[in-house]
Short mmCIF file of C-alpha atoms and ligand atoms in Angstrom, two decimals:
data_model
loop_
_atom_site.label_atom_id
_atom_site.label_comp_id
_atom_site.label_asym_id
_atom_site.label_seq_id
_atom_site.Cartn_x
_atom_site.Cartn_y
_atom_site.Cartn_z
CA MET A 7 14.01 17.03 -10.12
CA LYS A 8 17.51 16.29 -8.93
CA LEU A 9 17.88 15.81 -5.19
CA ASP A 10 21.03 15.88 -3.07
CA ILE A 11 19.84 13.18 -0.68
CA LEU A 12 17.20 10.47 -1.09
CA ALA A 13 16.18 8.66 2.11
CA PHE A 14 14.40 5.31 1.89
CA GLY A 15 12.45 3.63 4.68
CA ALA A 16 10.65 0.28 4.76
CA HIS A 17 7.86 1.97 6.73
CA PRO A 18 6.68 5.57 7.03
CA ASP A 19 8.46 6.81 10.23
CA ASP A 20 11.68 4.79 9.68
CA VAL A 21 13.40 7.80 8.12
CA GLU A 22 12.22 10.24 10.79
CA LEU A 23 13.34 7.91 13.59
CA GLY A 24 16.62 6.92 11.95
CA CYS A 25 17.92 10.15 10.48
CA GLY A 26 15.32 12.90 10.86
CA ALA A 27 17.71 15.34 12.51
CA THR A 28 20.44 14.78 9.90
CA ILE A 29 17.90 15.49 7.16
CA ALA A 30 16.65 18.63 8.92
CA LYS A 31 20.24 19.82 9.25
CA GLU A 32 21.07 19.23 5.57
CA ILE A 33 17.89 21.04 4.52
CA SER A 34 18.93 24.00 6.69
CA PHE A 35 22.10 24.16 4.55
CA GLY A 36 19.93 24.39 1.43
CA LYS A 37 20.25 20.75 0.37
CA LYS A 38 17.29 19.14 -1.40
CA VAL A 39 16.09 15.96 0.29
CA GLY A 40 13.37 13.46 -0.60
CA ILE A 41 11.86 10.48 1.20
CA ILE A 42 10.67 7.25 -0.43
CA ASP A 43 8.62 4.90 1.77
CA LEU A 44 8.67 1.32 0.52
CA THR A 45 5.37 0.30 2.17
CA ARG A 46 2.36 2.08 3.60
CA GLY A 47 2.92 0.48 7.01
CA GLU A 48 -0.43 -1.28 6.71
CA LEU A 49 0.53 -3.99 9.20
CA GLY A 50 1.26 -1.48 11.96
CA THR A 51 -0.72 -2.46 15.07
CA ARG A 52 -2.12 1.01 15.67
CA GLY A 53 -3.80 3.34 13.19
CA SER A 54 -4.33 2.53 9.51
CA ALA A 55 -2.54 2.98 6.19
CA GLU A 56 -4.75 6.00 5.44
CA LEU A 57 -3.92 7.64 8.76
CA ARG A 58 -0.23 6.83 8.31
CA HIS A 59 -0.28 8.54 4.92
CA ILE A 60 -1.56 11.76 6.53
CA GLU A 61 0.97 11.45 9.36
CA ALA A 62 3.83 10.85 6.89
CA THR A 63 2.84 13.90 4.82
CA ASN A 64 2.84 16.06 7.96
CA ALA A 65 6.14 14.60 9.19
CA GLY A 66 7.82 15.28 5.85
CA ALA A 67 6.56 18.87 5.90
CA ILE A 68 8.01 19.37 9.39
CA LEU A 69 11.44 18.23 8.15
CA GLY A 70 11.06 20.32 4.99
CA VAL A 71 11.57 17.57 2.40
CA SER A 72 11.05 18.43 -1.27
CA VAL A 73 9.22 15.21 -2.18
CA ARG A 74 7.80 12.14 -0.49
CA GLU A 75 6.60 9.10 -2.43
CA ASN A 76 5.33 5.68 -1.42
CA LEU A 77 6.07 2.59 -3.51
CA GLY A 78 3.18 0.62 -2.00
CA PHE A 79 5.14 -2.60 -1.46
CA ALA A 80 3.54 -5.20 0.83
CA ASP A 81 4.34 -4.43 4.47
CA GLY A 82 6.00 -7.46 6.06
CA PHE A 83 6.09 -9.47 2.84
CA PHE A 84 7.91 -7.48 0.16
CA ILE A 85 10.98 -9.24 -1.15
CA ASN A 86 14.24 -8.24 -2.75
CA ASP A 87 13.66 -9.36 -6.32
CA LYS A 88 13.88 -7.90 -9.83
CA GLU A 89 10.40 -6.35 -9.73
CA HIS A 90 11.03 -4.51 -6.47
CA GLN A 91 14.58 -3.54 -7.48
CA LEU A 92 13.31 -1.98 -10.71
CA ALA A 93 10.76 0.09 -8.79
CA VAL A 94 13.53 1.40 -6.51
CA ILE A 95 15.86 2.00 -9.48
CA GLN A 96 13.14 4.10 -11.07
CA MET A 97 13.13 6.38 -8.01
CA ILE A 98 16.94 6.60 -7.89
CA ARG A 99 17.09 7.54 -11.57
CA LYS A 100 14.20 9.97 -11.20
CA TYR A 101 15.82 11.93 -8.36
CA GLN A 102 19.53 11.32 -9.08
CA PRO A 103 20.68 11.66 -5.45
CA ASP A 104 24.36 11.95 -4.52
CA VAL A 105 23.67 10.27 -1.19
CA VAL A 106 21.16 7.54 -0.41
CA LEU A 107 20.12 6.85 3.17
CA CYS A 108 18.37 3.58 3.95
CA ASN A 109 17.37 1.10 6.64
CA ALA A 110 19.71 -0.54 9.14
CA VAL A 111 21.65 -3.55 7.88
CA ASP A 112 20.53 -5.60 10.90
CA ASP A 113 17.46 -4.94 13.01
CA ARG A 114 14.52 -6.35 14.99
CA HIS A 115 11.84 -5.78 12.33
CA ILE A 116 12.43 -8.14 9.38
CA ASP A 117 11.52 -5.44 6.86
CA HIS A 118 14.45 -3.28 7.93
CA PRO A 119 17.33 -5.53 6.79
CA LYS A 120 15.21 -6.53 3.78
CA GLY A 121 14.69 -2.89 2.82
CA SER A 122 18.37 -2.26 3.46
CA ASP A 123 19.46 -4.99 1.02
CA LEU A 124 16.85 -4.05 -1.56
CA VAL A 125 17.80 -0.37 -1.69
CA SER A 126 21.52 -1.13 -1.57
CA ASN A 127 21.23 -3.59 -4.47
CA ALA A 128 19.10 -1.12 -6.44
CA CYS A 129 21.70 1.64 -5.94
CA PHE A 130 24.28 -0.58 -7.62
CA LEU A 131 22.02 -1.85 -10.39
CA SER A 132 20.79 1.69 -11.14
CA GLY A 133 24.28 2.45 -12.49
CA LEU A 134 24.13 -0.28 -15.14
CA ILE A 135 23.26 1.18 -18.55
CA LYS A 136 21.75 -2.03 -19.89
CA ILE A 137 19.04 -2.10 -17.24
CA GLU A 138 16.30 -0.10 -18.92
CA THR A 139 13.63 1.72 -16.94
CA THR A 140 11.09 4.25 -18.09
CA LEU A 141 9.19 7.05 -16.42
CA ASN A 142 6.15 8.60 -18.09
CA GLY A 143 7.10 6.81 -21.30
CA GLU A 144 10.67 8.15 -21.37
CA ILE A 145 13.77 6.01 -20.94
CA GLN A 146 15.63 7.01 -17.78
CA GLU A 147 19.36 7.71 -17.61
CA LYS A 148 21.49 5.41 -15.49
CA TRP A 149 22.45 6.84 -12.11
CA ARG A 150 24.50 5.49 -9.24
CA PRO A 151 24.62 7.44 -5.94
CA LYS A 152 28.10 8.28 -4.69
CA GLN A 153 27.33 7.04 -1.18
CA VAL A 154 24.90 4.66 0.48
CA TYR A 155 24.59 5.03 4.24
CA HIS A 156 22.41 3.00 6.60
CA TYR A 157 20.86 4.73 9.60
CA ILE A 158 20.85 3.00 12.99
CA GLN A 159 17.40 1.79 14.13
CA TRP A 160 16.05 -0.36 16.98
CA LYS A 161 19.23 -2.31 17.63
CA ASN A 162 22.11 -0.28 18.95
CA SER A 163 24.40 -1.26 16.09
CA LYS A 164 27.86 0.28 16.18
CA PRO A 165 27.96 3.22 13.76
CA ASP A 166 30.84 3.76 11.35
CA PHE A 167 30.37 7.51 11.73
CA VAL A 168 28.04 9.88 13.55
CA VAL A 169 26.59 13.25 12.56
CA ASP A 170 26.42 16.15 15.04
CA VAL A 171 22.73 17.07 15.00
CA THR A 172 22.75 19.51 17.89
CA GLY A 173 20.05 22.11 17.28
CA PHE A 174 17.95 19.81 15.09
CA MET A 175 16.44 17.43 17.64
CA ASP A 176 13.31 19.57 18.02
CA LYS A 177 12.47 19.07 14.36
CA LYS A 178 13.25 15.37 14.55
CA GLU A 179 11.07 14.83 17.62
CA LYS A 180 8.23 16.87 16.12
CA SER A 181 8.41 14.85 12.90
CA VAL A 182 8.37 11.54 14.79
CA LEU A 183 5.48 12.64 16.99
CA ALA A 184 3.54 13.54 13.84
CA TYR A 185 2.90 9.77 13.79
CA ALA A 186 0.62 10.27 16.77
CA SER A 187 -1.25 7.00 16.27
CA GLN A 188 1.97 4.98 16.52
CA PHE A 189 3.64 6.05 19.69
CA PHE A 190 3.08 6.56 23.41
CA ASP A 191 -0.43 7.73 24.20
CA PRO A 192 -1.71 6.99 27.71
CA ASN A 193 -5.31 7.44 26.46
CA SER A 194 -5.06 5.02 23.52
CA LYS A 195 -7.41 2.03 23.55
CA GLU A 196 -5.35 0.21 20.91
CA PRO A 197 -2.94 -2.65 21.76
CA GLU A 198 0.51 -2.01 23.20
CA THR A 199 3.57 -2.69 21.02
CA PRO A 200 7.34 -2.29 21.57
CA ILE A 201 7.17 1.21 20.11
CA THR A 202 4.18 2.50 22.10
CA SER A 203 6.00 2.65 25.44
CA LYS A 204 7.08 5.93 26.99
CA ASN A 205 10.59 4.54 27.09
CA PHE A 206 10.64 4.22 23.29
CA THR A 207 9.49 7.82 22.78
CA ASP A 208 12.07 8.96 25.35
CA SER A 209 14.75 6.90 23.59
CA ILE A 210 14.61 9.17 20.54
CA ASN A 211 16.18 11.88 22.68
CA TYR A 212 18.37 9.88 25.07
CA ARG A 213 19.95 7.71 22.40
CA ALA A 214 20.91 10.78 20.35
CA LYS A 215 22.18 12.41 23.52
CA ASP A 216 24.35 9.42 24.35
CA LEU A 217 25.83 9.29 20.84
CA GLY A 218 26.50 13.03 21.14
CA ARG A 219 28.17 12.57 24.51
CA LEU A 220 30.62 10.12 22.96
CA ILE A 221 31.83 12.71 20.42
CA GLY A 222 31.64 15.77 22.67
CA VAL A 223 28.48 17.38 21.30
CA ASP A 224 24.91 17.51 22.60
CA PHE A 225 23.20 15.18 20.10
CA ALA A 226 24.20 12.87 17.25
CA GLU A 227 22.78 10.30 14.82
CA GLY A 228 24.75 7.24 13.75
CA PHE A 229 25.22 5.57 10.35
CA THR A 230 27.03 2.63 8.85
CA SER A 231 28.79 2.93 5.51
CA GLU A 232 29.15 0.30 2.79
CA ARG A 233 32.67 1.36 1.98
CA TYR A 234 35.48 2.91 3.96
CA VAL A 235 34.69 6.32 5.41
CA ALA A 236 37.10 8.62 3.57
CA VAL A 237 38.18 12.19 4.28
CA ASP A 238 40.02 14.66 2.09
CA LYS A 239 42.13 15.96 4.97
CA ILE A 240 42.89 14.26 8.24
CA THR A 241 41.68 17.40 10.01
CA ASP A 242 38.21 17.04 8.50
CA LEU A 243 36.92 14.92 11.36
CA ILE A 244 35.44 16.80 14.31
ZN1 ZN B 328 10.12 0.24 10.32
#
Protein backbone atom coordinates (compact mmCIF):
# COMPACT_ATOMS: atom_id res chain seq x y z
CA MET A 1 0.00 0.00 0.00
CA LYS A 2 1.40 3.36 -0.99
CA LEU A 3 1.05 6.08 1.62
CA ASP A 4 1.37 9.85 1.21
CA ILE A 5 2.95 10.38 4.62
CA LEU A 6 4.80 7.98 6.92
CA ALA A 7 5.41 9.23 10.47
CA PHE A 8 8.04 7.56 12.64
CA GLY A 9 8.37 7.85 16.41
CA ALA A 10 10.93 6.37 18.79
CA HIS A 11 8.08 5.68 21.23
CA PRO A 12 4.34 5.21 20.81
CA ASP A 13 2.93 8.73 21.55
CA ASP A 14 5.85 10.66 19.98
CA VAL A 15 3.94 11.08 16.72
CA GLU A 16 0.69 12.12 18.42
CA LEU A 17 2.49 14.67 20.60
CA GLY A 18 4.75 15.97 17.84
CA CYS A 19 2.49 16.16 14.81
CA GLY A 20 -0.90 14.63 15.62
CA ALA A 21 -2.87 17.66 14.44
CA THR A 22 -0.93 17.93 11.17
CA ILE A 23 -1.65 14.26 10.48
CA ALA A 24 -5.35 14.67 11.31
CA LYS A 25 -5.49 17.65 8.95
CA GLU A 26 -3.82 15.79 6.06
CA ILE A 27 -6.15 12.82 6.55
CA SER A 28 -9.12 15.22 6.37
CA PHE A 29 -7.84 16.17 2.89
CA GLY A 30 -7.92 12.50 1.89
CA LYS A 31 -4.20 11.82 2.31
CA LYS A 32 -3.13 8.35 3.42
CA VAL A 33 -0.94 8.39 6.52
CA GLY A 34 0.80 5.62 8.45
CA ILE A 35 2.69 5.51 11.75
CA ILE A 36 5.74 3.35 12.51
CA ASP A 37 6.79 3.14 16.17
CA LEU A 38 10.42 2.13 16.58
CA THR A 39 10.02 0.71 20.11
CA ARG A 40 7.16 -0.49 22.27
CA GLY A 41 7.97 2.09 24.94
CA GLU A 42 8.71 -0.71 27.39
CA LEU A 43 10.90 1.50 29.59
CA GLY A 44 8.11 4.01 30.17
CA THR A 45 7.69 4.54 33.92
CA ARG A 46 3.93 4.09 33.90
CA GLY A 47 1.89 1.33 32.29
CA SER A 48 3.38 -1.55 30.29
CA ALA A 49 4.28 -2.38 26.70
CA GLU A 50 1.03 -4.35 26.37
CA LEU A 51 -1.06 -1.44 27.61
CA ARG A 52 0.87 0.97 25.39
CA HIS A 53 0.09 -1.21 22.38
CA ILE A 54 -3.64 -0.91 23.08
CA GLU A 55 -3.32 2.83 23.69
CA ALA A 56 -1.34 3.30 20.45
CA THR A 57 -3.95 1.37 18.44
CA ASN A 58 -6.71 3.57 19.86
CA ALA A 59 -4.71 6.77 19.30
CA GLY A 60 -4.05 5.85 15.67
CA ALA A 61 -7.74 5.16 15.13
CA ILE A 62 -8.64 8.58 16.54
CA LEU A 63 -6.29 10.25 14.04
CA GLY A 64 -7.57 8.00 11.24
CA VAL A 65 -4.24 6.50 10.13
CA SER A 66 -4.30 3.73 7.52
CA VAL A 67 -1.63 1.58 9.17
CA ARG A 68 0.40 1.46 12.35
CA GLU A 69 3.34 -0.90 12.84
CA ASN A 70 5.90 -1.39 15.59
CA LEU A 71 9.48 -2.39 14.81
CA GLY A 72 10.11 -3.67 18.35
CA PHE A 73 13.53 -2.04 18.75
CA ALA A 74 14.92 -1.87 22.30
CA ASP A 75 13.55 1.18 24.12
CA GLY A 76 16.45 3.30 25.38
CA PHE A 77 19.12 1.12 23.79
CA PHE A 78 18.45 0.81 20.06
CA ILE A 79 21.28 2.14 17.94
CA ASN A 80 21.68 3.58 14.48
CA ASP A 81 23.42 0.71 12.72
CA LYS A 82 22.98 -1.36 9.56
CA GLU A 83 20.52 -3.80 11.13
CA HIS A 84 18.21 -1.06 12.38
CA GLN A 85 18.58 0.98 9.18
CA LEU A 86 17.55 -2.02 7.07
CA ALA A 87 14.43 -2.54 9.19
CA VAL A 88 13.46 1.12 8.66
CA ILE A 89 14.30 0.93 4.93
CA GLN A 90 11.96 -2.04 4.65
CA MET A 91 9.10 0.12 5.98
CA ILE A 92 9.96 3.06 3.70
CA ARG A 93 10.03 0.79 0.65
CA LYS A 94 6.85 -0.98 1.74
CA TYR A 95 4.82 2.22 2.06
CA GLN A 96 6.63 4.48 -0.45
CA PRO A 97 5.76 7.76 1.30
CA ASP A 98 6.32 11.14 -0.35
CA VAL A 99 6.87 12.73 3.05
CA VAL A 100 8.49 11.22 6.13
CA LEU A 101 7.95 12.78 9.54
CA CYS A 102 10.30 11.79 12.36
CA ASN A 103 11.65 12.68 15.79
CA ALA A 104 13.23 15.98 16.77
CA VAL A 105 16.89 16.43 15.84
CA ASP A 106 17.73 17.47 19.40
CA ASP A 107 15.72 16.61 22.50
CA ARG A 108 15.70 15.65 26.19
CA HIS A 109 15.05 11.91 25.69
CA ILE A 110 18.12 10.27 24.13
CA ASP A 111 15.97 8.07 21.88
CA HIS A 112 14.55 11.10 20.08
CA PRO A 113 17.74 12.36 18.39
CA LYS A 114 18.79 8.72 17.89
CA GLY A 115 15.50 7.92 16.17
CA SER A 116 15.82 11.12 14.19
CA ASP A 117 19.25 10.16 12.82
CA LEU A 118 18.26 6.56 12.20
CA VAL A 119 15.16 7.40 10.17
CA SER A 120 16.90 10.21 8.32
CA ASN A 121 19.81 7.93 7.35
CA ALA A 122 17.39 5.18 6.31
CA CYS A 123 15.45 7.61 4.08
CA PHE A 124 18.66 8.30 2.17
CA LEU A 125 19.85 4.70 2.03
CA SER A 126 16.41 3.50 0.92
CA GLY A 127 17.03 5.25 -2.42
CA LEU A 128 20.16 3.22 -3.19
CA ILE A 129 19.39 0.40 -5.62
CA LYS A 130 22.26 -1.81 -4.48
CA ILE A 131 20.89 -2.07 -0.95
CA GLU A 132 18.67 -5.12 -1.24
CA THR A 133 15.73 -5.69 1.09
CA THR A 134 12.94 -8.21 0.85
CA LEU A 135 9.39 -8.35 2.13
CA ASN A 136 7.48 -11.64 2.19
CA GLY A 137 10.19 -13.16 0.02
CA GLU A 138 10.00 -10.46 -2.67
CA ILE A 139 12.76 -7.99 -3.44
CA GLN A 140 11.61 -4.45 -2.68
CA GLU A 141 11.99 -1.50 -5.05
CA LYS A 142 14.22 1.35 -3.98
CA TRP A 143 12.35 4.39 -2.68
CA ARG A 144 13.49 7.75 -1.37
CA PRO A 145 10.92 10.13 0.17
CA LYS A 146 10.84 13.61 -1.34
CA GLN A 147 10.91 15.28 2.06
CA VAL A 148 12.02 14.43 5.59
CA TYR A 149 10.67 16.71 8.30
CA HIS A 150 11.35 16.53 12.03
CA TYR A 151 8.58 17.46 14.44
CA ILE A 152 9.35 19.60 17.49
CA GLN A 153 9.20 17.70 20.82
CA TRP A 154 10.11 18.45 24.45
CA LYS A 155 12.67 21.15 23.74
CA ASN A 156 11.30 24.29 22.19
CA SER A 157 13.56 24.05 19.15
CA LYS A 158 13.11 26.78 16.57
CA PRO A 159 11.01 25.43 13.70
CA ASP A 160 11.92 26.02 10.06
CA PHE A 161 8.22 26.13 9.22
CA VAL A 162 4.91 25.74 11.02
CA VAL A 163 1.61 24.20 9.94
CA ASP A 164 -1.72 25.88 10.72
CA VAL A 165 -3.63 23.15 12.56
CA THR A 166 -6.59 25.23 13.69
CA GLY A 167 -9.63 22.95 13.90
CA PHE A 168 -7.57 19.80 14.47
CA MET A 169 -6.42 20.22 18.06
CA ASP A 170 -9.39 18.26 19.41
CA LYS A 171 -8.28 15.18 17.50
CA LYS A 172 -4.68 15.68 18.55
CA GLU A 173 -5.55 16.05 22.24
CA LYS A 174 -7.90 13.05 22.12
CA SER A 175 -5.19 10.94 20.47
CA VAL A 176 -2.60 11.97 23.07
CA LEU A 177 -4.98 11.33 25.95
CA ALA A 178 -5.61 7.84 24.55
CA TYR A 179 -2.29 7.11 26.30
CA ALA A 180 -4.13 7.42 29.59
CA SER A 181 -1.52 5.50 31.57
CA GLN A 182 1.22 7.95 30.57
CA PHE A 183 -0.06 11.36 31.42
CA PHE A 184 -1.60 13.43 34.20
CA ASP A 185 -3.88 11.40 36.43
CA PRO A 186 -4.42 12.72 39.96
CA ASN A 187 -5.57 9.23 41.07
CA SER A 188 -2.54 7.33 39.73
CA LYS A 189 -0.46 5.42 42.28
CA GLU A 190 2.46 5.10 39.84
CA PRO A 191 5.60 7.29 40.07
CA GLU A 192 5.65 10.87 38.79
CA THR A 193 7.69 11.68 35.66
CA PRO A 194 8.28 14.88 33.65
CA ILE A 195 5.33 13.99 31.41
CA THR A 196 2.80 13.15 34.13
CA SER A 197 2.37 16.73 35.35
CA LYS A 198 -0.73 18.75 34.58
CA ASN A 199 1.54 21.36 33.06
CA PHE A 200 2.78 18.86 30.47
CA THR A 201 -0.76 17.88 29.45
CA ASP A 202 -1.71 21.57 29.30
CA SER A 203 1.40 22.29 27.21
CA ILE A 204 0.00 20.29 24.29
CA ASN A 205 -2.57 23.05 23.86
CA TYR A 206 -0.67 26.14 24.99
CA ARG A 207 2.45 25.43 22.95
CA ALA A 208 0.37 24.97 19.78
CA LYS A 209 -1.55 28.11 20.66
CA ASP A 210 1.65 30.10 21.06
CA LEU A 211 3.05 28.89 17.73
CA GLY A 212 -0.29 29.79 16.16
CA ARG A 213 -0.20 33.25 17.71
CA LEU A 214 3.14 33.91 16.06
CA ILE A 215 1.71 33.28 12.57
CA GLY A 216 -1.72 34.81 13.14
CA VAL A 217 -3.80 31.64 13.46
CA ASP A 218 -5.26 29.84 16.48
CA PHE A 219 -2.98 26.76 16.59
CA ALA A 220 0.13 25.50 14.83
CA GLU A 221 2.70 22.68 14.92
CA GLY A 222 6.36 23.26 14.12
CA PHE A 223 8.87 21.26 12.05
CA THR A 224 12.48 21.45 11.00
CA SER A 225 13.51 20.57 7.47
CA GLU A 226 16.72 18.88 6.30
CA ARG A 227 16.94 21.04 3.22
CA TYR A 228 15.84 24.54 2.37
CA VAL A 229 12.11 25.11 2.59
CA ALA A 230 11.11 25.82 -1.01
CA VAL A 231 7.94 27.31 -2.49
CA ASP A 232 6.71 27.38 -6.06
CA LYS A 233 5.42 30.94 -5.77
CA ILE A 234 6.42 33.57 -3.27
CA THR A 235 2.73 34.03 -2.46
CA ASP A 236 2.43 30.41 -1.31
CA LEU A 237 3.33 31.22 2.28
CA ILE A 238 0.44 32.17 4.55
ZN1 LIG B 1 9.46 9.65 23.06
